[in-house]
Coordinates of C-alpha atoms in Angstrom, one line a residue:
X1 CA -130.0 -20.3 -4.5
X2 CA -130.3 -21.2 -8.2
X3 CA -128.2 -18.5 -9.2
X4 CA -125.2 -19.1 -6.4
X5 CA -125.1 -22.8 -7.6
X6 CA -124.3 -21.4 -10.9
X7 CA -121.9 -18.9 -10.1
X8 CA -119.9 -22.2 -8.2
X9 CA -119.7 -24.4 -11.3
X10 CA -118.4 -21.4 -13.3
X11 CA -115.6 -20.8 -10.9
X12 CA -115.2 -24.6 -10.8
X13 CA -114.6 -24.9 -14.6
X14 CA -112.2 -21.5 -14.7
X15 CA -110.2 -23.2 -11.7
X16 CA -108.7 -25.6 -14.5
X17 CA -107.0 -29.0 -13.9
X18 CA -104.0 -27.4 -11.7
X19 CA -106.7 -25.8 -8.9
X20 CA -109.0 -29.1 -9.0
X21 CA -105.6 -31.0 -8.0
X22 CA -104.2 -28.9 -5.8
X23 CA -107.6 -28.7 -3.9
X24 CA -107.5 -32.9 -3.6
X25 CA -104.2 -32.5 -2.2
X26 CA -104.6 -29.9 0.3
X27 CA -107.4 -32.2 1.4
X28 CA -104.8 -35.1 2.6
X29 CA -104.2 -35.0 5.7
X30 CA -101.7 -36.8 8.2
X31 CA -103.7 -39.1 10.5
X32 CA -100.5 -38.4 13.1
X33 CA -101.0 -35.4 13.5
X34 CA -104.3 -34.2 12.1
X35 CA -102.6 -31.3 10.3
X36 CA -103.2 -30.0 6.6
X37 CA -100.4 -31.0 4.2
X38 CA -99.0 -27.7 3.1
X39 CA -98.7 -28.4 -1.4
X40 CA -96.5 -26.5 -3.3
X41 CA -98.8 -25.0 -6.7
X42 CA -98.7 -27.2 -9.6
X43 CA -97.8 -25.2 -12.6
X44 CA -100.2 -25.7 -15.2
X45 CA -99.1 -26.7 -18.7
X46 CA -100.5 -23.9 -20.9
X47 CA -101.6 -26.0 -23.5
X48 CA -104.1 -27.1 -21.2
X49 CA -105.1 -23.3 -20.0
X50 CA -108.3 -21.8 -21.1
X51 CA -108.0 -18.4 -22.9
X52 CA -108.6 -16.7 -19.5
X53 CA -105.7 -18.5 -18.0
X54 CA -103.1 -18.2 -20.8
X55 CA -102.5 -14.6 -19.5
X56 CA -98.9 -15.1 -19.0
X57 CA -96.7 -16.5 -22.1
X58 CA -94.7 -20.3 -22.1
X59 CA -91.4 -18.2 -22.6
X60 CA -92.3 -16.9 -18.5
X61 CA -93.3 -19.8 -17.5
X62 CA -92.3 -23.2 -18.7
X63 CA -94.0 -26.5 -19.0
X64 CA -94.4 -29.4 -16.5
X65 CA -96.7 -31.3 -17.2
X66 CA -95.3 -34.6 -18.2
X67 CA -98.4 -36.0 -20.3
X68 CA -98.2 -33.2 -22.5
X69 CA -97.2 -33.2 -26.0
X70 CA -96.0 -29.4 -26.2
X71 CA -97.5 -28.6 -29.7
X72 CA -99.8 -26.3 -28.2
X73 CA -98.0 -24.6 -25.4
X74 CA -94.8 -24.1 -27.5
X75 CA -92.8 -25.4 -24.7
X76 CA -90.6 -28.4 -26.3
X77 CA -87.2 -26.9 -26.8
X78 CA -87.0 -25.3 -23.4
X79 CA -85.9 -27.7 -20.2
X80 CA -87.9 -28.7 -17.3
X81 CA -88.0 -27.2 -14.4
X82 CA -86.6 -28.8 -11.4
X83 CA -89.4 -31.0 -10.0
X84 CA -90.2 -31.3 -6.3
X85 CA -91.8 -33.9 -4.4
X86 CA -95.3 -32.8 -2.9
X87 CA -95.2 -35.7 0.0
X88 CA -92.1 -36.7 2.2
X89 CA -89.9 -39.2 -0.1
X90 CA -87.9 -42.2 1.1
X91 CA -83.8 -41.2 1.2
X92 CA -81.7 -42.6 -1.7
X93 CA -78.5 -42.8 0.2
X94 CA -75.5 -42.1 -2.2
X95 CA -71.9 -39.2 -2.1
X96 CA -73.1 -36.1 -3.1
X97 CA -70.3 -34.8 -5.7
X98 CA -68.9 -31.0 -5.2
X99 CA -70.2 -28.9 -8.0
X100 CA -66.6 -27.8 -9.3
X101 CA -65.5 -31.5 -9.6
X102 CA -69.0 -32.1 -11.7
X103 CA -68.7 -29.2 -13.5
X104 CA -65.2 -30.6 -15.5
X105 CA -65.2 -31.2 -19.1
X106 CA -64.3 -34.3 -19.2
X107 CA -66.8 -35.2 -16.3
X108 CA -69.6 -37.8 -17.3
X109 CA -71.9 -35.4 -15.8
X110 CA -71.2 -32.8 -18.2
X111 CA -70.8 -34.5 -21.2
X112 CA -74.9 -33.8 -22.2
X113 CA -76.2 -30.3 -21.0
X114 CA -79.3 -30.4 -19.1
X115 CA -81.5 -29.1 -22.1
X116 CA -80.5 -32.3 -24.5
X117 CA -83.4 -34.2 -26.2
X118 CA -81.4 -37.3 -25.5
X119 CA -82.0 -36.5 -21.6
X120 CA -85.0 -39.1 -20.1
X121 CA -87.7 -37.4 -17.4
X122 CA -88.6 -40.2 -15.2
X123 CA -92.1 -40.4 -14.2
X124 CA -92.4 -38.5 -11.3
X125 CA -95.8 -39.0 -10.6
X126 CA -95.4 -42.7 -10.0
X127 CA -91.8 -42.6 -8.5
X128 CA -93.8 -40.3 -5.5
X129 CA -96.7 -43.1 -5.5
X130 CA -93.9 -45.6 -5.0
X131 CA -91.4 -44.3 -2.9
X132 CA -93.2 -41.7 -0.5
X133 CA -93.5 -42.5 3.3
X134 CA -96.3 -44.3 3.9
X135 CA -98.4 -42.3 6.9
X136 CA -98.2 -44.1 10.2
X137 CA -101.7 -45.3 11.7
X138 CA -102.9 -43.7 14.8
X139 CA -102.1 -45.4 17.9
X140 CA -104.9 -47.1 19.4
X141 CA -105.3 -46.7 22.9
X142 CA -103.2 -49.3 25.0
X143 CA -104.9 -51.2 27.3
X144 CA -103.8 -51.0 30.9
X145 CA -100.9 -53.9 31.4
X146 CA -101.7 -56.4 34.0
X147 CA -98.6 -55.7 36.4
X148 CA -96.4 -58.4 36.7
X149 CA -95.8 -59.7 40.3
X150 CA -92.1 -58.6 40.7
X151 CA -89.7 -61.7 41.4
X152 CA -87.7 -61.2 44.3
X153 CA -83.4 -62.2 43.6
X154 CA -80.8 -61.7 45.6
X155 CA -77.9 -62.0 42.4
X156 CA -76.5 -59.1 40.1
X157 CA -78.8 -58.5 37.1
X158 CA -76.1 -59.6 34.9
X159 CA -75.0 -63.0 36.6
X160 CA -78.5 -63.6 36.8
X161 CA -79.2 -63.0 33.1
X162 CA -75.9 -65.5 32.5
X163 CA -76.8 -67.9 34.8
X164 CA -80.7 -68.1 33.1
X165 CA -79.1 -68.9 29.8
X166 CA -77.0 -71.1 31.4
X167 CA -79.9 -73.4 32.7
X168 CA -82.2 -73.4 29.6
X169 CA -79.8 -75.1 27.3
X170 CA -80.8 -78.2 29.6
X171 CA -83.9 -78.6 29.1
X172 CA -85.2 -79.6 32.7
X173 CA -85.8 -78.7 36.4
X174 CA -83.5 -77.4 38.0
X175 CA -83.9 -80.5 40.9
X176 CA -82.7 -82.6 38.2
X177 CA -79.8 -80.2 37.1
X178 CA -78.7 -80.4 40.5
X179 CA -79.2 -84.4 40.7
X180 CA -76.7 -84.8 38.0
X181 CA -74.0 -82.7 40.0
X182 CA -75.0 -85.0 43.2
X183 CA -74.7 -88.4 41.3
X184 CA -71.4 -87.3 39.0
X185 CA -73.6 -88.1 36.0
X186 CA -71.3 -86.7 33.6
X187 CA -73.5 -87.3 30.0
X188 CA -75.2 -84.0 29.9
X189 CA -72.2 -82.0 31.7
X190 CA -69.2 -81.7 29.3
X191 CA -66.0 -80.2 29.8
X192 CA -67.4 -76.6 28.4
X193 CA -70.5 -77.0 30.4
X194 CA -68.8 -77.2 33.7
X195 CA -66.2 -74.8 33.0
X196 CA -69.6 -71.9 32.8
X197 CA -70.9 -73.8 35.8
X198 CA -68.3 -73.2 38.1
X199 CA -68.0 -69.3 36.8
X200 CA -71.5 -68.9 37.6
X201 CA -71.5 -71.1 40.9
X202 CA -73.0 -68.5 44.2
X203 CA -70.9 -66.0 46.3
X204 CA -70.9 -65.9 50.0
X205 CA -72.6 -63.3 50.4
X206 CA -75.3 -64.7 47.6
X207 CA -75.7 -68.0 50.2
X208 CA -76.3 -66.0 53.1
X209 CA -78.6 -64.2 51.7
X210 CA -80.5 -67.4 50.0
X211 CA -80.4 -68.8 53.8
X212 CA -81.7 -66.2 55.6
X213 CA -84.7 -65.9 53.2
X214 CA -87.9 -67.3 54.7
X215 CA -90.6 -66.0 52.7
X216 CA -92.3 -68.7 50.2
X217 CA -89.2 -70.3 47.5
X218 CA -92.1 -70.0 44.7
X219 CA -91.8 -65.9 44.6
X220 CA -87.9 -66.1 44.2
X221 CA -86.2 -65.9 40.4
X222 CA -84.9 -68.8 38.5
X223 CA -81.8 -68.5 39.0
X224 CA -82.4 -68.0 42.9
X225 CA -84.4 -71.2 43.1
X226 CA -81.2 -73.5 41.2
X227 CA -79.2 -71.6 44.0
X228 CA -81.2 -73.2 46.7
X229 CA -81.5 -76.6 44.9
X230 CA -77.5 -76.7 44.7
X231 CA -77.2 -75.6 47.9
X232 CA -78.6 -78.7 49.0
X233 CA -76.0 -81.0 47.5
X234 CA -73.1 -81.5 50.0
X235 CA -69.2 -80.4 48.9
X236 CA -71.1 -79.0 45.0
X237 CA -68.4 -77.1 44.5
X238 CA -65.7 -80.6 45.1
X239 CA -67.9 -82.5 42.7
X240 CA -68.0 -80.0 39.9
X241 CA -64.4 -79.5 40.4
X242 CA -63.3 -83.3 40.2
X243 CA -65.9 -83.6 37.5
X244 CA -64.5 -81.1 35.3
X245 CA -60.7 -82.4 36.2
X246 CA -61.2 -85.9 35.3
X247 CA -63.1 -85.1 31.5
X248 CA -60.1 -82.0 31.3
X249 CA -57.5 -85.3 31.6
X250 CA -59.2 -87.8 29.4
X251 CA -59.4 -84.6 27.0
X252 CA -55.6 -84.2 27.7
X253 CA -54.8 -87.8 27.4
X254 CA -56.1 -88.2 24.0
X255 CA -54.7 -85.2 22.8
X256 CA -51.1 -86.0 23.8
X257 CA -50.4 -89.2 23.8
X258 CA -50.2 -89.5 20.2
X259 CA -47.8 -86.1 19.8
X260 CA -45.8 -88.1 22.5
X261 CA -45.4 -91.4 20.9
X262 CA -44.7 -89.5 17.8
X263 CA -41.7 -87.7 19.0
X264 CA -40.4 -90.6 20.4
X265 CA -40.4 -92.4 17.2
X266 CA -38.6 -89.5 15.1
X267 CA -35.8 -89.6 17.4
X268 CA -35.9 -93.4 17.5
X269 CA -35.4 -93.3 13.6
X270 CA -32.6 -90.5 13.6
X271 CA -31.1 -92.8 15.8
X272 CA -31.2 -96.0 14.1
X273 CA -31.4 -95.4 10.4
X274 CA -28.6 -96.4 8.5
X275 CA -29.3 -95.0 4.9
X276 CA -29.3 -91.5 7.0
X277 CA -25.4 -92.6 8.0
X278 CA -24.4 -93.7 5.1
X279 CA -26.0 -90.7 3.0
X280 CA -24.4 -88.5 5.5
X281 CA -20.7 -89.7 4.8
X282 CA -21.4 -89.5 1.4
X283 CA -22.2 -86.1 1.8
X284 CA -19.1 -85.6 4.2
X285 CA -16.7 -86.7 1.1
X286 CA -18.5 -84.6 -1.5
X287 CA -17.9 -81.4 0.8
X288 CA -14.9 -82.4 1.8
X289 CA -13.5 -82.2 -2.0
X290 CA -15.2 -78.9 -3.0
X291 CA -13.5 -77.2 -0.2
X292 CA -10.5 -78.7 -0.4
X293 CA -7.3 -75.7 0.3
X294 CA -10.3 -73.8 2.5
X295 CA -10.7 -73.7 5.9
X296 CA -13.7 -75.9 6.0
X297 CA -11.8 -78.4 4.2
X298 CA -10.7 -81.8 5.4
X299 CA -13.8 -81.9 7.5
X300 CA -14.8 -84.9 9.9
X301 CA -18.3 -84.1 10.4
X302 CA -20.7 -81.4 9.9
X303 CA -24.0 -79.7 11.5
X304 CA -27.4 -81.9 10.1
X305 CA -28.7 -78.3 9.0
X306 CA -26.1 -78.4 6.2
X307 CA -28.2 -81.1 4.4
X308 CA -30.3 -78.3 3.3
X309 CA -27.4 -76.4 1.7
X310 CA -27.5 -79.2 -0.8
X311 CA -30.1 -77.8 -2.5
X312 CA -28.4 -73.9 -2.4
X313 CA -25.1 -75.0 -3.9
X314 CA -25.7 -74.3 -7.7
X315 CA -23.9 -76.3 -10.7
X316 CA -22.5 -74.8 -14.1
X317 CA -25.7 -76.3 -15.7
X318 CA -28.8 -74.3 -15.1
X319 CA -30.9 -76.0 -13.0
X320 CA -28.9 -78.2 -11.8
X321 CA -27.7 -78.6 -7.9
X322 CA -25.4 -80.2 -5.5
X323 CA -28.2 -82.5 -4.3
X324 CA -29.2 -83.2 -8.2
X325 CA -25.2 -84.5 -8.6
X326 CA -25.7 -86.6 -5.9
X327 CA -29.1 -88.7 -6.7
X328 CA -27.6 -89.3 -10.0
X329 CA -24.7 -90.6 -8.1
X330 CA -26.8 -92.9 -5.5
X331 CA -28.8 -93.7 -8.9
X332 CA -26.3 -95.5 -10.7
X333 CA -23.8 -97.4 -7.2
X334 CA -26.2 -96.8 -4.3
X335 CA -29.7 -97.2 -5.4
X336 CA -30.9 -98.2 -1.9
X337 CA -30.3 -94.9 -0.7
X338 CA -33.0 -93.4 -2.5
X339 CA -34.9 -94.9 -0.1
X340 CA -34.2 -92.5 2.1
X341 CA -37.4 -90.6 2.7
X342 CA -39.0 -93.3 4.2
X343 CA -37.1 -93.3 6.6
X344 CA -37.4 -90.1 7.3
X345 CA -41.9 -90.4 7.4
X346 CA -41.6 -90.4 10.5
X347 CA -39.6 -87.2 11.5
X348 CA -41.7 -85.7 9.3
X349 CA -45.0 -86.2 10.9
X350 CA -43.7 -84.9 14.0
X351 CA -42.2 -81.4 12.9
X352 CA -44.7 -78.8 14.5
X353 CA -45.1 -81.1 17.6
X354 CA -43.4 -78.3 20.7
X355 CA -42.4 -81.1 23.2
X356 CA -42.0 -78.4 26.0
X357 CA -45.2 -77.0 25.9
X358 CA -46.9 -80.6 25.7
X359 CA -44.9 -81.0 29.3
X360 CA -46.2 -77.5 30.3
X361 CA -49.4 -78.4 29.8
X362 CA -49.6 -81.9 31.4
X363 CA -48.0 -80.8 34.0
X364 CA -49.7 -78.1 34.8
X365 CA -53.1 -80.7 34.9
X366 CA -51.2 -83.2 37.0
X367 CA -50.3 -80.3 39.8
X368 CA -54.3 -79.9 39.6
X369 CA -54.9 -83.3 39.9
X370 CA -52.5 -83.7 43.3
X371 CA -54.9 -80.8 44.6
X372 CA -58.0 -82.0 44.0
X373 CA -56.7 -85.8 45.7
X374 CA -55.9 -83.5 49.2
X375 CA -59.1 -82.0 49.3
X376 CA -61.1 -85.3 48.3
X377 CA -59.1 -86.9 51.1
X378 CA -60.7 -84.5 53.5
X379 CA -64.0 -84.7 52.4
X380 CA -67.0 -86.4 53.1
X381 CA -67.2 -90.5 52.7
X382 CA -69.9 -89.8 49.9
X383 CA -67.8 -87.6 47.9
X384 CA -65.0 -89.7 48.3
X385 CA -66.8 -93.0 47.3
X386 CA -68.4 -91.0 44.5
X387 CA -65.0 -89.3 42.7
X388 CA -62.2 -91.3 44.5
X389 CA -61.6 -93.9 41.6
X390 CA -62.2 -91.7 38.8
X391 CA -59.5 -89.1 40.4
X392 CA -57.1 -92.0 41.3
X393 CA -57.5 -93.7 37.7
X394 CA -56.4 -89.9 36.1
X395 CA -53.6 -89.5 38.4
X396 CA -51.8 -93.0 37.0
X397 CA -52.8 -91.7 33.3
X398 CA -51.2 -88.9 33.6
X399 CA -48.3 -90.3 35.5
X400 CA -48.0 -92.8 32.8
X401 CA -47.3 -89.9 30.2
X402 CA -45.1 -88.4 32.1
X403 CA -42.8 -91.2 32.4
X404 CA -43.1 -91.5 28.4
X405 CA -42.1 -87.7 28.7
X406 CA -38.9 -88.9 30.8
X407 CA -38.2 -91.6 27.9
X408 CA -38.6 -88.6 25.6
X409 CA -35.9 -86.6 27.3
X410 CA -33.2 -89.8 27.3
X411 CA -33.4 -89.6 23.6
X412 CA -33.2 -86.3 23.3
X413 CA -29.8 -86.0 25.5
X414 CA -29.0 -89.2 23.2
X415 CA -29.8 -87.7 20.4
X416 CA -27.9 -84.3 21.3
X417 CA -24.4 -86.8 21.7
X418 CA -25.4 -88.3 18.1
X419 CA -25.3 -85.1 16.1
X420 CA -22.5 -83.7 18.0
X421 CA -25.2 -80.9 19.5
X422 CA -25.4 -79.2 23.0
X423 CA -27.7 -81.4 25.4
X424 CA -29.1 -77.7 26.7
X425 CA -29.4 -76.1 23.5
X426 CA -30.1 -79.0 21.1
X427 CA -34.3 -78.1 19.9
X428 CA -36.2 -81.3 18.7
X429 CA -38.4 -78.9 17.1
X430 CA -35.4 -77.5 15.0
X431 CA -34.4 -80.8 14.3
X432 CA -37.3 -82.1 12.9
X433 CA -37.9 -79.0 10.9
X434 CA -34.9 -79.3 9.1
X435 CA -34.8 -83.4 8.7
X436 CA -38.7 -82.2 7.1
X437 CA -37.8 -80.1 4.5
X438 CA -34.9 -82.1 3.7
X439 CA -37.0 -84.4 2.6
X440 CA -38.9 -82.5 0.6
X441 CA -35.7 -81.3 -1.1
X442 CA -35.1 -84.9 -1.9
X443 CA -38.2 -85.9 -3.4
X444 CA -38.5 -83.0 -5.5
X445 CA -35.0 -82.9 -6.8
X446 CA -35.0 -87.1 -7.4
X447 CA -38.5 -86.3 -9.4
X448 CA -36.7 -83.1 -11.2
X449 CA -34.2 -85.7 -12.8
X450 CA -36.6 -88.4 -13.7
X451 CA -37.6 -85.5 -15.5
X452 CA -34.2 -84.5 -17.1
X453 CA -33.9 -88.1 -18.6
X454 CA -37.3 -88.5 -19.8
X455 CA -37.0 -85.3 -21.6
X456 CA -33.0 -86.0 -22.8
X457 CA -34.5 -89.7 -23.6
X458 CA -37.2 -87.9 -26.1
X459 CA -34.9 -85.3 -28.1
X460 CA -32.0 -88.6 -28.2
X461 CA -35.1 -90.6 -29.9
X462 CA -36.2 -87.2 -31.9
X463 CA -32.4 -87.3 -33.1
X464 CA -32.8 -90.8 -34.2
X465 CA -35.6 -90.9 -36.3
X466 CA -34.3 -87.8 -38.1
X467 CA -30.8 -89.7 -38.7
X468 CA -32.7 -92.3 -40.4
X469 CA -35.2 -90.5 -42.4
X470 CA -32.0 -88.5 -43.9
X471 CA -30.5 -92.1 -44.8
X472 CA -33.8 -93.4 -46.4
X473 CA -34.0 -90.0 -49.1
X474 CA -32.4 -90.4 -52.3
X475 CA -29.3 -89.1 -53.5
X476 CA -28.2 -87.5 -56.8
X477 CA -25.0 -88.6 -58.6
X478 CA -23.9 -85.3 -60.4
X479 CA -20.9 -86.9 -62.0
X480 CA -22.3 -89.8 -63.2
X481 CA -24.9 -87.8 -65.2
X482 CA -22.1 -85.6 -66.8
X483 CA -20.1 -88.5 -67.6
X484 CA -23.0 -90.1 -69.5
X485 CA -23.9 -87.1 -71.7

């Protein structure tokens, strides 16, 4: 026994390092699947070989071991070989390059050759302890699941699902969801709210189902159980419905009475502003003489959207315009003119407002409101003392704006007459546009001269000072210095 204990420890000690590791190795195995780890041979530096070992030369087989120094295996000025990873490796997700495009001369990746000195060997041994796939534990044994008592529904898995969501963002039972709908209590059921609600509301075939079921209510879903709940409220679907109408017009209201009242006053000031008629004539002469002996000469009137050509009609001067002559002109005789954009605040604000899809719109709610007045008619007493007034009292508000809508139109046609337009054709929308950036052209060319004289006030200074400095230097008298000598 002595002897065979010997003869292990010998063998032991000829294995060398290489043997001893890959034996450790080839010990792992993975708890998954209770398999042996196959290990590719380390190759053994042969520095580190006994004289038994060092049978083979370094020039057959190169170095790789990474904590050695090379002076005694006489590998250093040969390159590494490719290293491989002994466990399975995390992916390093990159584009692989094609070899010919590496491969170029003036490629960064051929620039140093693999066997360079100047090349760094990362640690390999540590980039495999960091960045290997950790083994995955064995599964324990699952206990058995209790079985969940089925809940019987008699709605489509995904209405269901919807309808669940739905109801949790209250917060409550679903007797008091259906409470609210009874009593119109409109805090917790906005616009948005009721607009999923009556999406989700049951089918016929949903109720009949949900009536004919006898069995015990605890054992149905959720979303069964608000069924039965709403079920219970007489006319729901009328409540919800003149609910939802009556926040949809206060919405409305608020929304476009504001655009309403604005159109009406930019027309009311294109109307009634006086600079705008005076500027206008001024304009008419100025054109007028620039085209006289043309045929759009000796003018007596002209489309409002040529107040923006003002701007596009180009002096000798650089930088200079039609409309730059003309400030300079209502500058120095008709300084009250300048004035002008105030006027025009108004018309401004309401550019963007589209005045036939604000009547679309309303409308559209009050032909929604007229229906929802028939049915509450036939209804029940409850549901008519319950939504009657609220109905009644969005009916005259949206009456009310469309009679402001009716005033809008009269100044439109009057309007239309003022500026020599079509009555059919004539576009508030176009007309405030252009009154809009007309403005804008005004400001910005009235600022652009303010400019012009500041700037022609500094150099007329400049000028100045450098008349007088040139009167303050002496002067030599050549002839009077001859004449002396």
């Amino acid at each position: 026994m002595a002897e065979q204990e010997g003869e292990k420890s010998n063998q032991s000690r000829k294995m060398g390092l290489g043997q001893a590791a890959e034996n450790l190795l080839s010990s792992m195995q993975c708890p998954n699947h209770l398999k042996r780890v196959s290990r590719r041979k380390l190759q053994l530096c042969p520095g580190n070989m006994s004289p038994s070992q060092q049978g083979v030369s370094s020039s057959s087989q190169p170095c790789s071991n990474l904590e050695c120094n090379h002076l005694t295996c006489g590998c250093g000025g040969q390159p590494h070989p490719k290293k491989t990873p002994t466990l399975r490796m995390k992916m390093f997700h990159w584009q692989k390059l094609p070899s010919d495009v590496v491969r170029q001369s003036r490629s960064m990746w051929a620039v140093l050759p693999s066997s360079s000195k100047e090349l760094v060997e990362p640690d390999y041994a540590s980039l495999e302890l960091l960045f290997s796939v950790p083994p995955t534990a064995p599964m324990e044994k699952m206990r058995p699941k209790i079985k969940k008592i089925k809940e019987i529904t008699f709605i489509g898995p995904k209405k269901s699902l919807l309808l669940s969501i739905f109801l949790k963002q209250f917060k409550c039972s679903n007797e008091e969801i259906a409470a609210m709908i009874q009593k119109g209590d409109s805090s917790r059921l906005d616009t948005e709210i009721l607009k999923q609600l009556l999406k989700l509301l049951p089918e016929d075939h949903e109720i009949n189902s949900l009536k004919s079921y006898k069995e015990e209510k605890t054992e149905l879903a959720n979303a069964d159980q608000f069924y039965l709940h709403l079920l219970e409220v007489p006319s729901y679907h009328l409540r919800i419905e003149c609910m939802l109408i009556c926040e949809e017009t206060k919405i409305q209201l608020e929304c476009l009475w504001p655009k309403a009242q604005a159109i009406r006053a930019a027309c009311e000031t294109l109307l009634t502003s006086h600079r705008l008629l005076v500027f206008c004539q001024l304009i008419l002469k100025v054109g007028n003489f620039l085209n006289y002996g043309h045929h759009t000469g000796d003018a007596e009137g002209f489309k409002i959207s040529a107040l923006l050509r003002l701007a596009e009609t180009k002096a000798n001067q650089s930088h200079i315009t039609l409309l730059h002559y003309i400030l300079e002109e209502i500058e120095k005789n008709h300084r009250d003119l300048l004035q002008l954009p105030k006027d025009l605040d108004f018309v401004s604000k309401a550019a963007g407002i589209h005045f036939d899809a604000m009547r679309a719109e309303a409308g559209a709610n009050l032909k929604k409101l007229l229906e929802i007045e028939k049915r509450l008619f036939l209804s029940t007493d409850d549901v008519k003392m319950q939504h009657a007034k609220s109905v009644q009292d969005s009916l005259d508000a949206s009456k009310d704006l469309q009679k402001e809508f009716a005033s809008i139109e009269r100044k439109k046609e009057e309007l239309a007459d003022y500026l020599c337009e079509d009555r059919t054709k004539l576009s508030l929308e176009d007309v405030f546009r252009t009154m809009k950036t007309f403005r804008e052209l005004f400001l910005k060319a009235l600022q652009e001269n303010q400019e012009r004289k500041g700037q022609a006030a500094k150099s007329e200074k400049r000028k100045k000072q450098l008349k007088e400095e040139d009167a303050k230097r002496p002067k030599r008298e050549y002839g009077s210095t001859f004449n002396e000598k």
